[in-house]
Amino acid sequence: MSPEPLSRPSRIALRALRPAPAPVRPTPRATRWRVTGPADHPLVRHLRRQPYPAAGPEADVLVLGGRWPAGGAGVLLDAYQRAAGRQLTLVHDGAGGGSLLRGLGAGDGRPVGTVALGDPTPAALRRAAGLLAAPSAADELTVAADGTVHTLGWRAAPLPGRAPRFAGATVLVTGGLGGLGSRLAVALAAAGAVPVLLDVRTPDDAPPDVRRMLTLLRRRCPRARLLTLDLTDPAAARAALAGLRPTAIVHCAGRIAGGTGVRLGPAEVDALVAAKVATLETVLATVRAKRLRAVLTFGSLTAHGAHPGLAGYALANELLHRATARYAATHPGVRCCTAEWSLWSGAGMARQVARVAARHLGMVPVPVATGVAAATRLLAALVDAPPDEDLPDSLLVCSERPGTQGAWSGRPEGVPGVDAALVVPAGGDLDMAMRAVAEAAAGGAALIPDGTAGPGAPLLVRATVTGDGVDCVVRSGADPDGPALRSSRYRLLPAGT
Ligand SMILES: NC(=O)c1ccc[n+]([C@@H]2O[C@H](COP(=O)([O-])OP(=O)(O)OC[C@H]3O[C@@H](n4cnc5c(N)ncnc54)[C@H](OP(=O)(O)O)[C@@H]3O)[C@@H](O)[C@H]2O)c1
């Protein structure tokens, strides 16, 4: 298999994370807090000092610190159960956990929220306390030291890098006997790298397609190696990885569990986190960082969504992104990025379910060849990037087929902040299109195909649910981030009216 040159970059869409200012609504009335968290945490102390009325809405709050604690899944699941139907807000200083909470809340239709608190200044504490009492439409809010509030936004990003050339560089590929890791190893070898595959699987346990990749890899790069080890075992890693001086690491090790209607227990969630995060931390703690230039971790779009059946997997991916960013912050000489993929079709852990699940979730799967080419090129960019080049630390990678940009991008699998989008042919009925998009954003109404395509540039209509309304904006399809050509707002009516 040779990697597909990215001559058709429209096959995938990349978006980089960026903070977006979030409107803050005033607290409706005084709230009674039910706080779980360390007594010496600044927010816990602040909340316990607040006078509150004997009657009034109750807000449950779980406070975590800067790192995901051992047994964190159990702590969060317990707090969710104790909240017993009331709104639960998770506040953390970097530990994360919002993805697990969103998944639980989405499964039960319960209100949940996540607030990330940076510097606990008096302004930030006051603002955070206000947010706990005023549920927000945004999935995750960040409060800065001056009390301003941001949510996660995404901006379109080009695929960085040039044609990959690795010139004999050693590249560790964890999960190298997985569907994606094995294919990436073959592509890296084709670009001149010497892959070293690390996996707990043996070739005998691997599916036939992976064994074929291994044969291809050995033919293409006789110096490629395979090391069989459990990467959650630091002693085994020290023994196996001694003497390796990689230029780059691609972290593909991971597991998935869950599915529609499945709710995992704390031990199962911890196992998913270990397979993605402990494995990364073991490798990073074991290899010599002297020659290390780049770390590319394979995350998932689910980290930013609200997935009832995949909440544990989403958490593992959220914590993976946080662990990658933490390593980057302490190793300025190593360029790090998490590729947050949507589903891949045709290989890997989602190959059995990709078509059905993708249709169900509204995802357009990434074709294997396109994903492998994008990952190879992204890694080359990380390895080669001059120190002053600003590369994103997270790239959301979805598939986009020309002509289907208007397919429903239902949250959270679409673009966060945009609940529904539709390309309207020039000459189409805009009022009707805006109403249709607004209805879809508000409740998933079916789209009636519009056969009135005429000449000229298509228009893009996007709708976002904000509070009790849906905002629609029309932009040029050729310039989706350009000025709004028209806008409209719809009010959401309570059910039954
Ligand atoms: N496939 C997709 O559509 C998709 C989409 C988004 C993100 N991703 C991410 O991309 C990565 C690769 O996915 P994939 O589809 O190639 O999955 P895969 O085929 O299941 O490969 C993952 C490999 O990691 C190994 N592994 C698990 N725990 C390990 C440990 N403790 N030590 C060493 N190896 C370990 C697995 O071994 P076992 O046989 O023991 O499980 C497996 O061989 C995963 O992290 C996944 O979450 C995949």
Coordinates of C-alpha atoms and ligand atoms in Angstrom, one line a residue:
M1 CA 0.0 0.0 0.0
S2 CA 1.5 3.4 -0.9
P3 CA 0.2 6.5 0.8
E4 CA -2.2 8.5 -1.2
P5 CA -0.7 11.9 -2.1
L6 CA -2.9 14.6 -0.7
S7 CA -3.8 15.8 -4.2
R8 CA -7.5 15.8 -3.1
P9 CA -7.2 17.7 0.2
S10 CA -11.0 18.3 0.1
R11 CA -11.4 14.6 1.2
I12 CA -10.5 15.6 4.8
A13 CA -11.2 18.7 6.8
L14 CA -8.9 19.9 9.6
R15 CA -9.8 22.2 12.4
A16 CA -7.6 23.5 15.2
L17 CA -8.9 24.2 18.7
R18 CA -9.2 27.8 19.6
P19 CA -10.9 29.5 22.6
A20 CA -14.0 31.5 21.7
P21 CA -15.5 34.1 24.0
A22 CA -18.7 32.7 25.6
P23 CA -21.6 34.9 26.6
V24 CA -22.4 34.7 30.3
R25 CA -25.9 35.0 31.6
P26 CA -26.4 36.4 35.0
T27 CA -27.3 33.9 37.8
P28 CA -31.1 33.8 38.0
R29 CA -31.2 33.5 41.8
A30 CA -29.1 32.5 44.8
T31 CA -28.1 28.8 44.8
R32 CA -27.5 26.2 47.5
W33 CA -24.2 24.4 46.8
R34 CA -23.6 20.7 47.4
V35 CA -19.9 20.5 46.9
T36 CA -17.6 17.5 46.7
G37 CA -13.9 18.2 46.6
P38 CA -10.8 18.8 48.5
A39 CA -11.5 21.2 51.5
D40 CA -8.4 23.3 50.7
H41 CA -9.3 23.9 47.1
P42 CA -9.8 27.7 46.6
L43 CA -13.2 27.2 44.9
V44 CA -14.4 24.8 47.6
R45 CA -13.4 27.4 50.3
H46 CA -15.0 30.2 48.3
L47 CA -18.3 28.3 47.9
R48 CA -18.5 27.3 51.5
R49 CA -18.1 30.9 52.5
Q50 CA -21.1 32.0 50.4
P51 CA -24.3 32.6 52.3
Y52 CA -27.2 30.9 50.6
P53 CA -31.0 30.9 51.1
A54 CA -32.7 28.1 52.9
A55 CA -34.8 27.5 49.8
G56 CA -33.7 27.9 46.2
P57 CA -32.2 25.9 43.4
E58 CA -29.6 23.4 44.4
A59 CA -26.4 23.0 42.3
D60 CA -24.2 19.9 42.7
V61 CA -20.5 20.6 42.2
L62 CA -17.6 18.2 41.9
V63 CA -14.1 19.9 42.2
L64 CA -11.0 18.2 40.8
G65 CA -7.5 19.5 40.7
G66 CA -4.8 19.8 38.0
R67 CA -4.3 16.1 37.3
W68 CA -6.9 13.3 36.8
P69 CA -6.7 11.4 40.1
A70 CA -6.2 7.7 40.5
G71 CA -9.7 6.2 40.7
G72 CA -11.1 9.5 39.1
A73 CA -13.8 7.6 37.1
G74 CA -15.2 6.2 40.4
V75 CA -15.2 9.7 41.9
L76 CA -17.0 11.2 39.0
L77 CA -19.5 8.3 38.6
D78 CA -20.3 8.5 42.4
A79 CA -20.8 12.3 42.3
Y80 CA -23.1 11.9 39.3
Q81 CA -25.2 9.3 41.1
R82 CA -25.4 11.4 44.3
A83 CA -26.6 14.4 42.3
A84 CA -29.7 12.2 41.6
G85 CA -31.2 14.2 38.7
R86 CA -30.0 17.7 39.7
Q87 CA -27.6 19.6 37.6
L88 CA -24.0 18.5 38.2
T89 CA -21.1 20.8 37.3
L90 CA -17.5 19.5 37.2
V91 CA -14.9 22.2 38.0
H92 CA -11.2 21.3 37.5
D93 CA -7.9 23.0 37.2
G94 CA -6.7 20.8 34.2
A95 CA -7.7 17.3 35.4
G96 CA -10.5 17.1 32.8
G97 CA -13.4 14.7 32.9
G98 CA -16.0 16.7 31.0
S99 CA -16.3 14.1 28.2
L100 CA -17.3 11.4 30.7
L101 CA -19.8 13.7 32.4
R102 CA -21.3 14.9 29.1
G103 CA -21.7 11.3 28.0
L104 CA -23.5 10.4 31.2
G105 CA -25.8 13.5 31.0
A106 CA -26.6 12.9 27.4
G107 CA -27.6 9.3 28.1
D108 CA -30.1 10.3 30.9
G109 CA -31.1 13.7 29.5
R110 CA -29.7 15.3 32.7
P111 CA -28.1 18.8 32.8
V112 CA -24.3 18.7 33.3
G113 CA -21.5 21.2 32.7
T114 CA -17.8 21.6 33.0
V115 CA -15.8 24.6 34.1
A116 CA -12.1 24.8 33.8
L117 CA -10.5 27.2 36.2
G118 CA -7.1 28.5 35.6
D119 CA -5.7 30.9 38.1
P120 CA -8.1 31.0 41.1
T121 CA -8.1 34.8 41.5
P122 CA -11.0 36.4 43.4
A123 CA -12.5 37.5 40.0
A124 CA -12.2 34.0 38.6
L125 CA -13.7 32.4 41.7
R126 CA -16.7 34.8 41.6
R127 CA -17.3 34.1 38.0
A128 CA -17.0 30.4 38.4
A129 CA -19.5 30.4 41.3
G130 CA -21.9 32.4 39.1
L131 CA -21.5 29.9 36.2
L132 CA -22.4 27.0 38.5
A133 CA -25.9 28.5 39.1
A134 CA -26.5 29.5 35.5
P135 CA -26.5 26.4 33.2
S136 CA -24.9 27.2 29.9
A137 CA -25.5 25.9 26.4
A138 CA -21.8 25.4 25.9
D139 CA -20.2 22.0 26.6
E140 CA -17.1 23.3 28.4
L141 CA -16.2 26.7 29.8
T142 CA -12.9 28.1 30.8
V143 CA -12.6 30.9 33.3
A144 CA -9.5 33.1 33.0
A145 CA -7.8 34.9 35.8
D146 CA -9.6 38.2 35.0
G147 CA -13.0 36.4 35.1
T148 CA -13.6 36.3 31.3
V149 CA -15.2 33.1 30.0
H150 CA -14.3 31.1 26.9
T151 CA -15.6 28.0 25.3
L152 CA -14.0 25.7 22.8
G153 CA -14.1 26.9 19.2
W154 CA -12.5 25.5 16.1
R155 CA -11.0 27.1 13.1
A156 CA -10.3 25.6 9.8
A157 CA -6.6 24.7 9.6
P158 CA -4.4 23.6 6.6
L159 CA -2.6 20.3 6.9
P160 CA 0.9 21.4 7.8
G161 CA 4.1 20.1 6.3
R162 CA 5.7 19.0 3.1
A163 CA 6.1 15.7 1.4
P164 CA 7.4 13.4 4.2
R165 CA 11.1 12.3 4.1
F166 CA 12.4 10.7 7.3
A167 CA 15.9 9.7 6.1
G168 CA 16.6 6.7 8.3
A169 CA 15.0 8.2 11.4
T170 CA 13.7 5.8 14.1
V171 CA 10.0 6.2 14.7
L172 CA 8.3 4.3 17.5
V173 CA 4.8 3.3 16.7
T174 CA 2.8 2.2 19.8
G175 CA -0.2 0.0 19.0
G176 CA 1.9 -0.9 15.9
L177 CA 0.0 -4.1 15.3
G178 CA -3.3 -2.3 15.3
G179 CA -5.2 -1.5 12.1
L180 CA -4.0 2.1 11.9
G181 CA -0.5 1.7 13.5
S182 CA 0.5 -1.1 11.1
R183 CA -0.6 0.9 8.1
L184 CA 1.1 4.0 9.3
A185 CA 4.3 2.0 9.8
V186 CA 4.3 0.9 6.2
A187 CA 3.8 4.5 5.0
L188 CA 6.5 5.8 7.3
A189 CA 8.9 3.1 6.0
A190 CA 8.0 4.2 2.4
A191 CA 9.0 7.7 3.4
G192 CA 12.4 6.5 4.7
A193 CA 11.8 6.0 8.4
V194 CA 12.8 2.9 10.4
P195 CA 9.6 2.0 12.3
V196 CA 9.8 0.2 15.7
L197 CA 6.4 -1.3 16.5
L198 CA 5.4 -1.7 20.1
D199 CA 2.3 -3.7 20.9
V200 CA 0.9 -6.1 23.5
R201 CA -0.5 -8.1 20.6
T202 CA 1.6 -10.7 18.9
P203 CA 1.4 -11.2 15.1
D204 CA -0.5 -14.5 15.8
D205 CA -3.2 -12.5 17.6
A206 CA -3.4 -9.8 14.9
P207 CA -6.1 -9.8 12.3
P208 CA -5.1 -11.0 8.7
D209 CA -5.0 -7.5 7.3
V210 CA -2.4 -6.5 10.0
R211 CA -0.3 -9.5 9.3
R212 CA -0.3 -8.6 5.6
M213 CA 0.9 -5.1 6.6
L214 CA 3.7 -6.6 8.7
T215 CA 4.9 -8.7 5.7
L216 CA 4.8 -5.6 3.6
L217 CA 6.7 -3.6 6.2
R218 CA 9.5 -6.3 6.5
R219 CA 9.8 -6.3 2.7
R220 CA 10.0 -2.5 2.6
C221 CA 12.2 -1.9 5.6
P222 CA 14.2 -5.0 6.8
R223 CA 15.5 -2.9 9.7
A224 CA 11.9 -2.4 11.1
R225 CA 11.4 -4.1 14.4
L226 CA 8.6 -5.4 16.5
L227 CA 8.7 -5.4 20.3
T228 CA 5.9 -7.3 22.1
L229 CA 5.2 -5.7 25.5
D230 CA 2.5 -4.3 27.7
L231 CA 3.1 -0.5 27.7
T232 CA 1.3 -0.1 31.0
D233 CA 4.2 -2.0 32.6
P234 CA 7.1 0.5 33.2
A235 CA 9.6 -2.3 34.1
A236 CA 8.8 -4.2 30.9
A237 CA 9.1 -0.9 28.9
R238 CA 12.5 -0.1 30.5
A239 CA 13.8 -3.5 29.5
A240 CA 12.4 -3.4 26.0
L241 CA 13.1 0.2 25.1
A242 CA 16.6 0.5 26.6
G243 CA 19.0 2.0 24.0
L244 CA 16.3 3.2 21.6
R245 CA 16.8 6.9 20.6
P246 CA 13.8 7.7 18.5
T247 CA 13.3 10.8 16.5
A248 CA 9.6 10.6 16.7
I249 CA 6.8 8.7 18.5
V250 CA 3.4 7.9 17.0
H251 CA 1.1 6.8 19.8
C252 CA -1.7 4.5 18.5
A253 CA -2.0 2.1 21.4
G254 CA -5.5 2.1 22.8
R255 CA -8.7 0.1 23.4
I256 CA -12.4 0.8 22.9
A257 CA -15.4 -0.5 24.9
G258 CA -19.0 0.5 25.2
G259 CA -21.8 0.9 22.6
T260 CA -25.4 1.9 22.5
G261 CA -27.1 1.4 25.9
V262 CA -23.8 0.3 27.5
R263 CA -22.7 2.0 30.7
L264 CA -19.2 1.0 31.9
G265 CA -18.2 0.8 35.6
P266 CA -15.2 2.6 37.1
A267 CA -12.8 -0.3 36.6
E268 CA -13.7 -0.6 32.9
V269 CA -13.3 3.1 32.4
D270 CA -9.9 3.1 34.2
A271 CA -8.8 0.3 31.9
L272 CA -9.6 2.4 28.8
V273 CA -7.7 5.4 30.3
A274 CA -4.7 3.2 31.1
A275 CA -4.6 1.7 27.5
K276 CA -4.3 5.2 26.0
V277 CA -2.8 7.4 28.7
A278 CA -0.6 5.2 31.0
T279 CA 0.8 3.6 27.8
L280 CA 1.8 7.1 26.5
E281 CA 3.2 8.2 29.8
T282 CA 5.3 5.0 30.1
V283 CA 6.9 5.5 26.7
L284 CA 7.6 9.2 27.3
A285 CA 9.1 8.4 30.7
T286 CA 11.2 5.6 29.3
V287 CA 12.7 6.8 26.0
R288 CA 15.6 9.3 25.9
A289 CA 14.2 12.6 24.9
K290 CA 17.6 13.9 23.6
R291 CA 17.0 13.1 20.0
L292 CA 13.2 13.2 20.2
R293 CA 11.7 15.8 17.9
A294 CA 8.0 14.9 17.6
V295 CA 5.2 13.1 19.4
L296 CA 1.9 12.5 17.5
T297 CA -0.8 11.0 19.5
F298 CA -4.0 9.4 18.0
G299 CA -7.0 10.8 19.8
S300 CA -10.7 10.9 18.9
L301 CA -13.3 13.5 18.2
T302 CA -15.4 11.7 20.8
A303 CA -13.3 13.6 23.4
H304 CA -15.2 16.8 22.6
G305 CA -18.7 15.3 22.2
A306 CA -21.4 13.8 24.4
H307 CA -21.5 10.1 23.8
P308 CA -23.7 8.0 26.1
G309 CA -22.3 4.6 25.0
L310 CA -18.7 5.7 24.4
A311 CA -18.3 8.0 27.5
G312 CA -15.4 6.0 28.9
Y313 CA -13.6 5.9 25.5
A314 CA -14.2 9.7 25.1
L315 CA -12.6 10.3 28.6
A316 CA -9.6 8.2 27.6
N317 CA -9.2 10.4 24.5
E318 CA -9.7 13.6 26.4
L319 CA -7.1 12.7 29.0
L320 CA -4.7 11.6 26.2
H321 CA -4.9 15.1 24.7
R322 CA -4.3 16.6 28.1
A323 CA -1.3 14.3 28.7
T324 CA 0.2 15.2 25.3
A325 CA -0.2 18.9 26.0
R326 CA 1.4 18.5 29.4
Y327 CA 4.4 16.8 27.9
A328 CA 4.7 19.5 25.3
A329 CA 4.6 22.2 27.9
T330 CA 7.6 20.7 29.8
H331 CA 9.6 19.7 26.6
P332 CA 9.7 22.7 24.4
G333 CA 12.2 21.0 22.0
V334 CA 9.7 18.3 21.2
R335 CA 6.7 19.2 18.9
C336 CA 3.6 17.5 20.0
C337 CA 0.1 17.2 18.5
T338 CA -3.0 15.1 19.1
A339 CA -4.8 14.2 15.9
E340 CA -8.4 13.9 17.0
W341 CA -9.9 11.6 14.3
S342 CA -13.4 10.9 13.4
L343 CA -14.0 7.3 12.4
W344 CA -11.7 5.6 10.0
S345 CA -13.3 3.3 7.4
G346 CA -11.8 0.0 6.3
A347 CA -9.3 -0.7 9.1
G348 CA -8.8 -0.5 12.8
M349 CA -11.0 -0.7 15.8
A350 CA -14.0 0.8 14.2
R351 CA -13.9 -1.2 10.9
Q352 CA -16.8 -3.5 11.9
V353 CA -19.2 -0.7 13.0
A354 CA -17.9 2.2 10.9
R355 CA -20.6 2.2 8.3
V356 CA -23.6 1.7 10.5
A357 CA -22.3 3.9 13.4
A358 CA -21.1 6.6 11.0
R359 CA -24.5 6.9 9.5
H360 CA -26.1 6.8 12.9
L361 CA -23.8 9.5 14.3
G362 CA -23.7 11.6 11.2
M363 CA -20.0 11.1 10.7
V364 CA -18.3 10.8 7.3
P365 CA -15.5 8.3 7.9
V366 CA -11.9 9.1 7.0
P367 CA -10.7 6.8 4.2
V368 CA -7.7 4.7 5.3
A369 CA -5.3 6.0 2.6
T370 CA -6.3 9.6 3.2
G371 CA -5.9 9.3 7.0
V372 CA -2.5 7.5 6.7
A373 CA -1.2 10.1 4.2
A374 CA -2.4 13.0 6.5
A375 CA -0.8 11.4 9.6
T376 CA 2.5 10.8 7.8
R377 CA 2.6 14.4 6.6
L378 CA 1.6 15.8 10.0
L379 CA 4.4 13.8 11.7
A380 CA 6.9 15.1 9.1
A381 CA 5.8 18.7 9.9
L382 CA 6.3 18.1 13.6
V383 CA 9.7 16.7 13.0
D384 CA 10.8 19.4 10.6
A385 CA 9.1 22.5 12.2
P386 CA 11.4 25.3 13.0
P387 CA 11.1 26.4 16.6
D388 CA 9.2 29.5 15.8
E389 CA 6.6 27.8 13.6
D390 CA 3.2 27.8 15.3
L391 CA 1.7 24.3 14.9
P392 CA -1.6 23.5 16.5
D393 CA -1.4 21.1 19.5
S394 CA -4.6 19.5 18.5
L395 CA -6.1 18.9 15.1
L396 CA -9.6 17.7 14.6
V397 CA -9.6 15.5 11.5
C398 CA -12.9 14.7 9.8
S399 CA -13.8 13.6 6.4
E400 CA -15.5 15.8 3.9
R401 CA -16.6 14.7 0.5
P402 CA -16.9 17.4 -2.1
G403 CA -20.6 18.3 -2.4
T404 CA -21.6 16.9 1.0
Q405 CA -20.3 19.8 3.1
G406 CA -24.0 20.6 3.6
A407 CA -24.7 17.2 5.2
W408 CA -26.0 17.6 8.6
S409 CA -23.2 18.1 11.0
G410 CA -25.2 17.3 14.2
R411 CA -23.3 18.1 17.3
P412 CA -21.0 16.8 18.7
E413 CA -19.6 15.0 15.7
G414 CA -19.8 18.0 13.5
V415 CA -18.2 21.3 14.3
P416 CA -18.7 22.2 17.9
G417 CA -20.6 25.5 18.0
V418 CA -22.5 24.7 14.8
D419 CA -25.5 22.5 15.3
A420 CA -26.5 22.1 11.7
A421 CA -25.2 23.2 8.4
L422 CA -26.4 23.0 4.8
V423 CA -25.1 24.1 1.5
V424 CA -27.9 25.8 -0.4
P425 CA -27.6 26.0 -4.2
A426 CA -27.5 29.5 -5.6
G427 CA -31.1 30.5 -6.3
G428 CA -32.5 28.3 -3.6
D429 CA -35.1 29.5 -1.2
L430 CA -33.1 30.9 1.7
D431 CA -36.0 31.4 4.1
M432 CA -37.0 27.8 3.7
A433 CA -33.4 26.6 4.0
M434 CA -32.8 28.6 7.2
R435 CA -36.0 27.3 8.7
A436 CA -35.0 23.7 7.8
V437 CA -31.6 24.1 9.3
A438 CA -33.0 25.7 12.4
E439 CA -35.4 22.8 12.8
A440 CA -32.7 20.3 12.4
A441 CA -30.5 22.0 14.9
A442 CA -33.3 22.1 17.4
G443 CA -34.5 18.5 17.0
G444 CA -33.1 16.6 14.0
A445 CA -36.0 17.2 11.6
A446 CA -35.5 15.5 8.2
L447 CA -34.2 17.5 5.3
I448 CA -36.1 17.5 2.0
P449 CA -33.7 17.5 -0.9
D450 CA -33.8 20.8 -2.8
G451 CA -33.7 20.3 -6.5
T452 CA -33.5 23.9 -7.5
A453 CA -29.7 24.0 -8.0
G454 CA -28.8 26.8 -10.4
P455 CA -25.5 28.4 -11.6
G456 CA -23.2 30.4 -9.2
A457 CA -21.6 29.8 -5.9
P458 CA -23.5 27.8 -3.3
L459 CA -24.4 29.4 0.0
L460 CA -23.8 27.9 3.4
V461 CA -26.5 28.1 6.1
R462 CA -25.5 27.3 9.6
A463 CA -27.6 27.2 12.7
T464 CA -26.5 27.2 16.4
V465 CA -28.8 26.7 19.4
T466 CA -28.1 29.4 21.9
G467 CA -30.2 29.5 25.1
D468 CA -33.9 29.5 24.1
G469 CA -33.3 30.3 20.4
V470 CA -31.6 29.1 17.2
D471 CA -29.4 31.5 15.3
C472 CA -29.0 31.0 11.5
V473 CA -26.3 32.7 9.5
V474 CA -25.9 32.6 5.7
R475 CA -22.4 32.8 4.3
S476 CA -20.8 32.2 0.9
G477 CA -20.1 28.5 0.5
A478 CA -16.8 29.5 -1.1
D479 CA -15.8 31.5 2.0
P480 CA -17.5 29.8 5.0
D481 CA -15.6 32.0 7.4
G482 CA -16.4 35.2 5.5
P483 CA -18.9 37.9 6.4
A484 CA -22.5 37.0 7.1
L485 CA -24.7 37.7 4.1
R486 CA -27.9 37.2 6.1
S487 CA -29.0 36.1 9.5
S488 CA -32.2 35.0 11.2
R489 CA -33.2 33.9 14.7
Y490 CA -35.9 31.4 15.7
R491 CA -37.3 31.0 19.2
L492 CA -37.6 27.5 20.6
L493 CA -41.1 26.9 21.8
P494 CA -41.6 24.6 24.8
A495 CA -42.8 21.1 23.9
G496 CA -46.6 20.9 23.3
T497 CA -47.1 24.5 22.3
Ligands
LIG1 N1 -10.0 3.3 14.1 C1 -10.6 4.4 14.2 O1 -11.6 4.7 13.6 C2 -10.1 5.4 15.2 C3 -10.8 6.7 15.3 C4 -10.3 7.6 16.2 C5 -9.2 7.3 17.0 N2 -8.6 6.1 16.9 C6 -7.5 5.8 17.8 O2 -6.4 5.4 17.0 C7 -5.6 4.5 17.7 C8 -5.4 3.2 16.8 O3 -6.6 2.7 16.5 P1 -6.8 1.3 15.8 O4 -8.1 1.4 15.1 O5 -5.6 1.0 15.0 O6 -7.0 0.3 17.0 P2 -6.6 -1.2 17.1 O7 -6.6 -1.9 15.8 O8 -7.4 -1.8 18.2 O9 -5.0 -1.1 17.6 C9 -4.7 -0.6 18.9 C10 -3.5 -1.5 19.4 O10 -3.1 -1.0 20.6 C11 -2.8 -2.2 21.4 N3 -2.7 -1.9 22.8 C12 -3.7 -1.8 23.7 N4 -3.3 -1.7 25.0 C13 -1.9 -1.8 24.9 C14 -0.9 -1.8 25.9 N5 -1.1 -1.7 27.2 N6 0.4 -2.0 25.4 C15 0.7 -2.1 24.1 N7 -0.3 -2.1 23.2 C16 -1.5 -2.0 23.5 C17 -3.9 -3.1 21.0 O11 -3.7 -4.4 21.5 P3 -5.0 -5.4 21.9 O12 -5.1 -6.3 20.8 O13 -4.6 -6.0 23.2 O14 -6.2 -4.5 22.1 C18 -3.9 -3.0 19.5 O15 -3.0 -3.8 18.9 C19 -6.4 4.1 19.0 O16 -5.8 4.8 20.1 C20 -7.8 4.7 18.7 O17 -8.4 5.1 19.9 C21 -9.0 5.2 16.0

